[in-house]
Amino acid sequence: MRLINLVSVFTLLLVFSCFTSCKKSDSVTEFIANDSSFVGFKDWQLAKTYHGPDPLLSGTAHGNNDSTVTRDVYFKDSQNPVNGKYPIGTLIVKNSHNPDGTINEFTALAKRGNGFNPTANDWEFFMLSADGRIMMDNGAPVRGANLMDGMCITCHSVATVDYVYSKE
């Protein structure tokens, strides 16, 4: 009887150790942003605010570089780079706006991973509506690796920390 109890306890311990040591890895290999990923972005960490013209933009993006434009940059979960790279699933939104309301543009980045966009270290670019949903153009979402014919990647490729300017 004692041997049966000892064998039962040993078997339970063996099964338990197998389940705890053989569990799936918690690492994420790909994150695909959806229509709700950016909702509520104004409640995220406000990482940086820029005022006026940006010398890198030359009047081509983010509110046409108007001297009255303010650009607020938000990071979900206060994400920071790890060893110079942002983790998969990092979400960033930039709201470009001016006092008279004529410019109110919402752009975003999502670190997608899984080789989605190796040229831009797997970042995906987005245009958003004011409520944080992915904008549509002729029935198609405004998102992708080459958004606006590569304009996003062209400017972001010169950032010193993983295509992101706000936390260099």
Tab-separated table of C-alpha atoms in Angstrom:
chain	number	residue	atom	x	y	z
A	1	MET	CA	0.000	0.000	0.000
A	2	ARG	CA	2.822	2.349	0.886
A	3	LEU	CA	4.540	1.620	-2.425
A	4	ILE	CA	1.349	2.420	-4.363
A	5	ASN	CA	1.043	5.787	-2.583
A	6	LEU	CA	4.692	6.577	-3.272
A	7	VAL	CA	4.325	5.650	-6.955
A	8	SER	CA	1.152	7.782	-7.199
A	9	VAL	CA	2.875	10.832	-5.672
A	10	PHE	CA	5.903	10.360	-7.930
A	11	THR	CA	3.647	10.087	-11.012
A	12	LEU	CA	1.764	13.249	-10.071
A	13	LEU	CA	5.014	15.148	-9.572
A	14	LEU	CA	6.318	13.928	-12.919
A	15	VAL	CA	3.137	14.965	-14.742
A	16	PHE	CA	3.113	18.377	-12.996
A	17	SER	CA	6.759	19.076	-13.830
A	18	CYS	CA	6.171	18.152	-17.457
A	19	PHE	CA	3.234	20.553	-17.744
A	20	THR	CA	5.086	23.437	-16.098
A	21	SER	CA	8.346	23.000	-17.993
A	22	CYS	CA	6.803	22.121	-21.361
A	23	LYS	CA	4.397	25.072	-21.612
A	24	LYS	CA	4.260	27.200	-24.728
A	25	SER	CA	6.619	30.130	-25.054
A	26	ASP	CA	5.128	33.518	-24.225
A	27	SER	CA	7.087	35.275	-26.989
A	28	VAL	CA	5.085	36.885	-29.762
A	29	THR	CA	6.283	36.419	-33.348
A	30	GLU	CA	3.659	38.571	-35.093
A	31	PHE	CA	1.155	41.239	-34.121
A	32	ILE	CA	-1.505	42.347	-36.592
A	33	ALA	CA	-3.240	45.581	-35.642
A	34	ASN	CA	-6.970	45.662	-36.233
A	35	ASP	CA	-9.679	48.298	-36.213
A	36	SER	CA	-9.743	48.478	-32.416
A	37	SER	CA	-5.980	48.441	-31.746
A	38	PHE	CA	-5.586	52.225	-31.643
A	39	VAL	CA	-8.946	53.150	-30.078
A	40	GLY	CA	-8.455	55.309	-26.979
A	41	PHE	CA	-4.917	56.315	-27.956
A	42	LYS	CA	-5.234	59.712	-26.224
A	43	ASP	CA	-5.263	57.799	-22.927
A	44	TRP	CA	-1.862	56.251	-23.714
A	45	GLN	CA	1.461	57.725	-22.602
A	46	LEU	CA	2.051	61.119	-24.242
A	47	ALA	CA	5.720	60.593	-25.050
A	48	LYS	CA	6.518	63.787	-26.918
A	49	THR	CA	4.976	66.995	-28.234
A	50	TYR	CA	6.489	68.842	-31.179
A	51	HIS	CA	5.587	72.438	-32.121
A	52	GLY	CA	5.935	74.101	-35.514
A	53	PRO	CA	7.904	73.073	-38.568
A	54	ASP	CA	9.917	69.879	-38.599
A	55	PRO	CA	13.131	70.211	-40.628
A	56	LEU	CA	12.912	66.569	-41.742
A	57	LEU	CA	9.438	66.891	-43.244
A	58	SER	CA	9.985	69.724	-45.734
A	59	GLY	CA	6.244	70.365	-45.818
A	60	THR	CA	5.375	66.911	-47.116
A	61	ALA	CA	3.704	65.084	-44.217
A	62	HIS	CA	2.061	65.336	-40.822
A	63	GLY	CA	0.117	68.520	-41.343
A	64	ASN	CA	2.191	70.078	-44.117
A	65	ASN	CA	4.785	71.364	-41.670
A	66	ASP	CA	2.712	74.440	-40.824
A	67	SER	CA	4.239	76.710	-38.147
A	68	THR	CA	1.057	76.425	-36.059
A	69	VAL	CA	1.013	72.613	-36.027
A	70	THR	CA	1.429	70.669	-32.816
A	71	ARG	CA	2.280	66.985	-33.016
A	72	ASP	CA	1.437	64.781	-30.024
A	73	VAL	CA	2.992	61.308	-30.010
A	74	TYR	CA	1.394	58.548	-27.918
A	75	PHE	CA	2.816	55.115	-27.013
A	76	LYS	CA	0.561	52.290	-25.881
A	77	ASP	CA	1.714	50.763	-22.591
A	78	SER	CA	4.571	53.329	-22.407
A	79	GLN	CA	6.623	51.000	-24.622
A	80	ASN	CA	10.386	51.580	-24.845
A	81	PRO	CA	13.039	50.039	-27.075
A	82	VAL	CA	14.921	46.992	-25.819
A	83	ASN	CA	18.510	46.810	-27.079
A	84	GLY	CA	17.695	49.481	-29.676
A	85	LYS	CA	14.555	47.801	-31.059
A	86	TYR	CA	10.909	48.077	-30.114
A	87	PRO	CA	9.158	44.816	-29.237
A	88	ILE	CA	6.584	43.240	-31.529
A	89	GLY	CA	3.174	44.697	-30.709
A	90	THR	CA	4.428	48.236	-30.029
A	91	LEU	CA	1.786	50.802	-31.039
A	92	ILE	CA	2.465	54.502	-31.644
A	93	VAL	CA	0.045	57.248	-32.746
A	94	LYS	CA	0.881	60.796	-33.846
A	95	ASN	CA	-1.876	63.413	-33.830
A	96	SER	CA	-0.933	66.493	-35.880
A	97	HIS	CA	-3.258	69.430	-35.239
A	98	ASN	CA	-3.385	73.204	-35.309
A	99	PRO	CA	-5.478	75.723	-33.333
A	100	ASP	CA	-8.002	76.516	-36.065
A	101	GLY	CA	-8.789	72.828	-36.691
A	102	THR	CA	-7.864	72.842	-40.386
A	103	ILE	CA	-5.248	70.166	-39.758
A	104	ASN	CA	-6.144	67.181	-37.634
A	105	GLU	CA	-4.223	64.182	-38.960
A	106	PHE	CA	-3.713	60.842	-37.233
A	107	THR	CA	-0.879	58.543	-38.281
A	108	ALA	CA	0.317	55.377	-36.580
A	109	LEU	CA	2.944	52.670	-36.435
A	110	ALA	CA	2.591	49.063	-35.308
A	111	LYS	CA	5.583	46.754	-34.840
A	112	ARG	CA	4.202	43.755	-36.678
A	113	GLY	CA	7.120	41.311	-36.783
A	114	ASN	CA	7.375	37.976	-38.605
A	115	GLY	CA	9.186	39.456	-41.619
A	116	PHE	CA	6.193	41.609	-42.598
A	117	ASN	CA	8.325	44.561	-43.715
A	118	PRO	CA	12.059	43.785	-43.402
A	119	THR	CA	12.988	47.069	-45.113
A	120	ALA	CA	11.454	48.994	-42.171
A	121	ASN	CA	12.298	46.493	-39.422
A	122	ASP	CA	8.747	45.060	-39.569
A	123	TRP	CA	6.859	48.306	-38.860
A	124	GLU	CA	3.463	48.796	-40.468
A	125	PHE	CA	2.209	52.334	-41.204
A	126	PHE	CA	-1.393	53.559	-40.815
A	127	MET	CA	-3.694	56.527	-41.297
A	128	LEU	CA	-6.366	56.722	-38.599
A	129	SER	CA	-9.648	58.516	-38.055
A	130	ALA	CA	-10.067	60.764	-35.006
A	131	ASP	CA	-11.499	57.880	-32.956
A	132	GLY	CA	-8.418	55.735	-33.653
A	133	ARG	CA	-9.940	53.412	-36.223
A	134	ILE	CA	-7.984	52.540	-39.363
A	135	MET	CA	-9.118	54.867	-42.173
A	136	MET	CA	-10.658	53.499	-45.335
A	137	ASP	CA	-10.034	54.744	-48.873
A	138	ASN	CA	-12.313	53.387	-51.603
A	139	GLY	CA	-13.222	50.458	-49.364
A	140	ALA	CA	-9.627	49.522	-48.480
A	141	PRO	CA	-7.871	50.187	-45.167
A	142	VAL	CA	-5.121	52.831	-45.313
A	143	ARG	CA	-2.284	50.713	-43.955
A	144	GLY	CA	0.742	48.768	-45.100
A	145	ALA	CA	4.474	48.563	-45.605
A	146	ASN	CA	4.578	51.127	-48.427
A	147	LEU	CA	1.907	53.546	-47.290
A	148	MET	CA	1.768	56.638	-49.505
A	149	ASP	CA	4.181	55.111	-52.024
A	150	GLY	CA	6.957	54.663	-49.481
A	151	MET	CA	6.860	58.189	-48.083
A	152	CYS	CA	6.522	56.958	-44.470
A	153	ILE	CA	9.479	54.597	-44.677
A	154	THR	CA	11.630	57.180	-46.456
A	155	CYS	CA	11.490	59.602	-43.523
A	156	HIS	CA	11.381	57.023	-40.734
A	157	SER	CA	14.405	55.130	-42.084
A	158	VAL	CA	16.733	57.906	-40.875
A	159	ALA	CA	15.550	57.769	-37.240
A	160	THR	CA	18.363	56.586	-34.988
A	161	VAL	CA	16.248	54.202	-32.869
A	162	ASP	CA	14.286	51.584	-34.833
A	163	TYR	CA	12.444	53.956	-37.212
A	164	VAL	CA	11.016	55.979	-34.297
A	165	TYR	CA	11.888	59.625	-33.566
A	166	SER	CA	9.982	60.247	-30.342
A	167	LYS	CA	12.192	58.276	-27.983
A	168	GLU	CA	15.649	58.657	-29.569
